[in-house]
Amino acid sequence: MRIIHCLVIGVLVFAAAYVYRIKMESTSRVERVLRLNAEIREQRDAIAALRAEWAKLDAPLRLQGLTERHLKLQPLVATQYDQLKNLPERPPAFARPGAPDPIGAMINTIEAAAEAPATTGSVPQPGDQQ
């Protein structure tokens, strides 16, 4: 009878230790989740502060004041536009008229190589053309 009592007490101690370990793991995981939620909240607050600062820096009236203060721009006058006939000549073309297209030649070479039969001595597959 004593052996059964000792065995039951041992099982109870083991079960209590196992339950305690599970409780401690769950407590540490809850603490970790709370820390992560706090970090997420801090990051969201930082993002909100940066967006507010960006909105302040990107305000049109502020930008207008900065351009008037630092850039010596003059207002646009309708007489500043010119006619199309006064534009400079078109720059010279790099490919001569009648010359073969170099990119087209490369594409044709690649396509010809892909269509050429294999010459490696490999066994033809059922879908290969001969």
Coordinates of C-alpha atoms in Angstrom, one line a residue:
M1 CA 0.0 0.0 0.0
R2 CA 2.9 2.4 0.8
I3 CA 4.3 1.9 -2.7
I4 CA 1.0 2.9 -4.3
H5 CA 0.8 6.0 -2.1
C6 CA 4.4 7.0 -3.0
L7 CA 3.7 6.4 -6.6
V8 CA 0.5 8.6 -6.5
I9 CA 2.4 11.3 -4.7
G10 CA 5.1 11.2 -7.3
V11 CA 2.6 11.4 -10.1
L12 CA 0.9 14.4 -8.4
V13 CA 4.3 16.2 -7.9
F14 CA 5.1 15.6 -11.6
A15 CA 1.7 16.8 -12.7
A16 CA 2.0 19.9 -10.5
A17 CA 5.5 20.6 -12.0
Y18 CA 4.1 20.2 -15.5
V19 CA 1.2 22.5 -14.9
Y20 CA 3.5 25.1 -13.3
R21 CA 5.8 24.9 -16.4
I22 CA 2.8 25.4 -18.7
K23 CA 1.6 28.3 -16.6
M24 CA 5.1 30.0 -16.7
E25 CA 5.4 29.5 -20.5
S26 CA 1.9 31.0 -21.0
T27 CA 2.8 33.9 -18.7
S28 CA 6.0 34.6 -20.6
R29 CA 4.2 34.5 -23.9
V30 CA 1.5 36.9 -22.7
E31 CA 4.2 39.3 -21.5
R32 CA 5.9 39.0 -25.0
V33 CA 2.6 39.7 -26.7
L34 CA 2.1 42.8 -24.5
R35 CA 5.6 44.0 -25.3
L36 CA 5.0 43.6 -29.0
N37 CA 1.7 45.4 -28.8
A38 CA 3.4 48.3 -27.0
E39 CA 6.1 48.4 -29.7
I40 CA 3.5 48.4 -32.4
R41 CA 1.7 51.3 -30.6
E42 CA 5.0 53.2 -30.4
Q43 CA 5.7 52.7 -34.1
R44 CA 2.2 53.8 -35.0
D45 CA 2.6 56.9 -32.9
A46 CA 5.9 57.6 -34.6
I47 CA 4.4 57.1 -38.1
A48 CA 1.6 59.5 -37.2
A49 CA 4.1 62.1 -36.0
L50 CA 6.1 61.7 -39.2
R51 CA 2.9 62.0 -41.3
A52 CA 2.0 65.2 -39.4
E53 CA 5.5 66.6 -39.9
W54 CA 5.3 65.7 -43.6
A55 CA 2.0 67.4 -44.0
K56 CA 3.4 70.5 -42.4
L57 CA 6.5 70.5 -44.6
D58 CA 4.4 69.8 -47.7
A59 CA 1.9 72.6 -47.2
P60 CA 1.4 74.6 -50.4
L61 CA 1.6 78.0 -48.6
R62 CA 4.9 77.1 -46.9
L63 CA 6.4 75.9 -50.2
Q64 CA 5.2 79.1 -51.9
G65 CA 6.9 81.1 -49.2
L66 CA 10.1 79.1 -49.6
T67 CA 10.2 79.5 -53.4
E68 CA 9.6 83.3 -53.2
R69 CA 12.4 83.6 -50.6
H70 CA 15.0 81.3 -52.1
L71 CA 14.3 81.1 -55.8
K72 CA 14.4 84.1 -58.0
L73 CA 11.6 83.1 -60.3
Q74 CA 9.6 85.5 -62.4
P75 CA 5.9 85.0 -63.3
L76 CA 5.2 83.5 -66.6
V77 CA 4.2 85.9 -69.4
A78 CA 2.0 84.9 -72.3
T79 CA 4.6 86.3 -74.8
Q80 CA 7.2 83.8 -73.6
Y81 CA 5.8 81.1 -75.9
D82 CA 7.4 80.7 -79.3
Q83 CA 6.2 79.3 -82.6
L84 CA 7.0 75.8 -83.8
K85 CA 8.9 77.0 -86.8
N86 CA 11.5 78.5 -84.4
L87 CA 12.4 75.2 -82.8
P88 CA 15.8 73.8 -83.5
E89 CA 16.3 71.0 -86.1
R90 CA 15.7 67.4 -85.1
P91 CA 18.9 65.7 -83.9
P92 CA 20.6 63.4 -86.4
A93 CA 19.5 59.7 -86.4
F94 CA 22.0 57.2 -85.3
A95 CA 20.9 54.5 -87.8
R96 CA 21.3 55.3 -91.5
P97 CA 18.3 54.9 -93.7
G98 CA 18.4 51.6 -95.5
A99 CA 20.8 50.0 -93.0
P100 CA 19.6 46.8 -91.4
D101 CA 18.1 47.0 -88.0
P102 CA 20.8 45.8 -85.5
I103 CA 18.2 44.8 -82.8
G104 CA 16.1 42.9 -85.4
A105 CA 19.2 41.1 -86.6
M106 CA 20.0 40.0 -83.0
I107 CA 16.4 38.7 -82.6
N108 CA 16.6 36.8 -85.9
T109 CA 19.9 35.2 -84.9
I110 CA 18.3 34.1 -81.5
E111 CA 15.2 32.7 -83.2
A112 CA 17.3 30.9 -85.8
A113 CA 19.5 29.3 -83.1
A114 CA 16.3 28.2 -81.2
E115 CA 14.8 26.6 -84.3
A116 CA 18.1 24.8 -85.3
P117 CA 18.2 21.1 -84.5
A118 CA 20.4 20.0 -81.6
T119 CA 23.8 18.8 -82.7
T120 CA 25.0 17.5 -79.4
G121 CA 24.3 13.9 -80.3
S122 CA 21.4 13.6 -77.9
V123 CA 18.6 11.2 -78.5
P124 CA 15.6 12.9 -80.2
Q125 CA 12.6 13.3 -78.0
P126 CA 9.1 12.5 -79.2
G127 CA 8.1 16.1 -79.6
D128 CA 11.3 17.2 -81.5
Q129 CA 11.1 18.1 -85.2
Q130 CA 13.6 16.4 -87.5

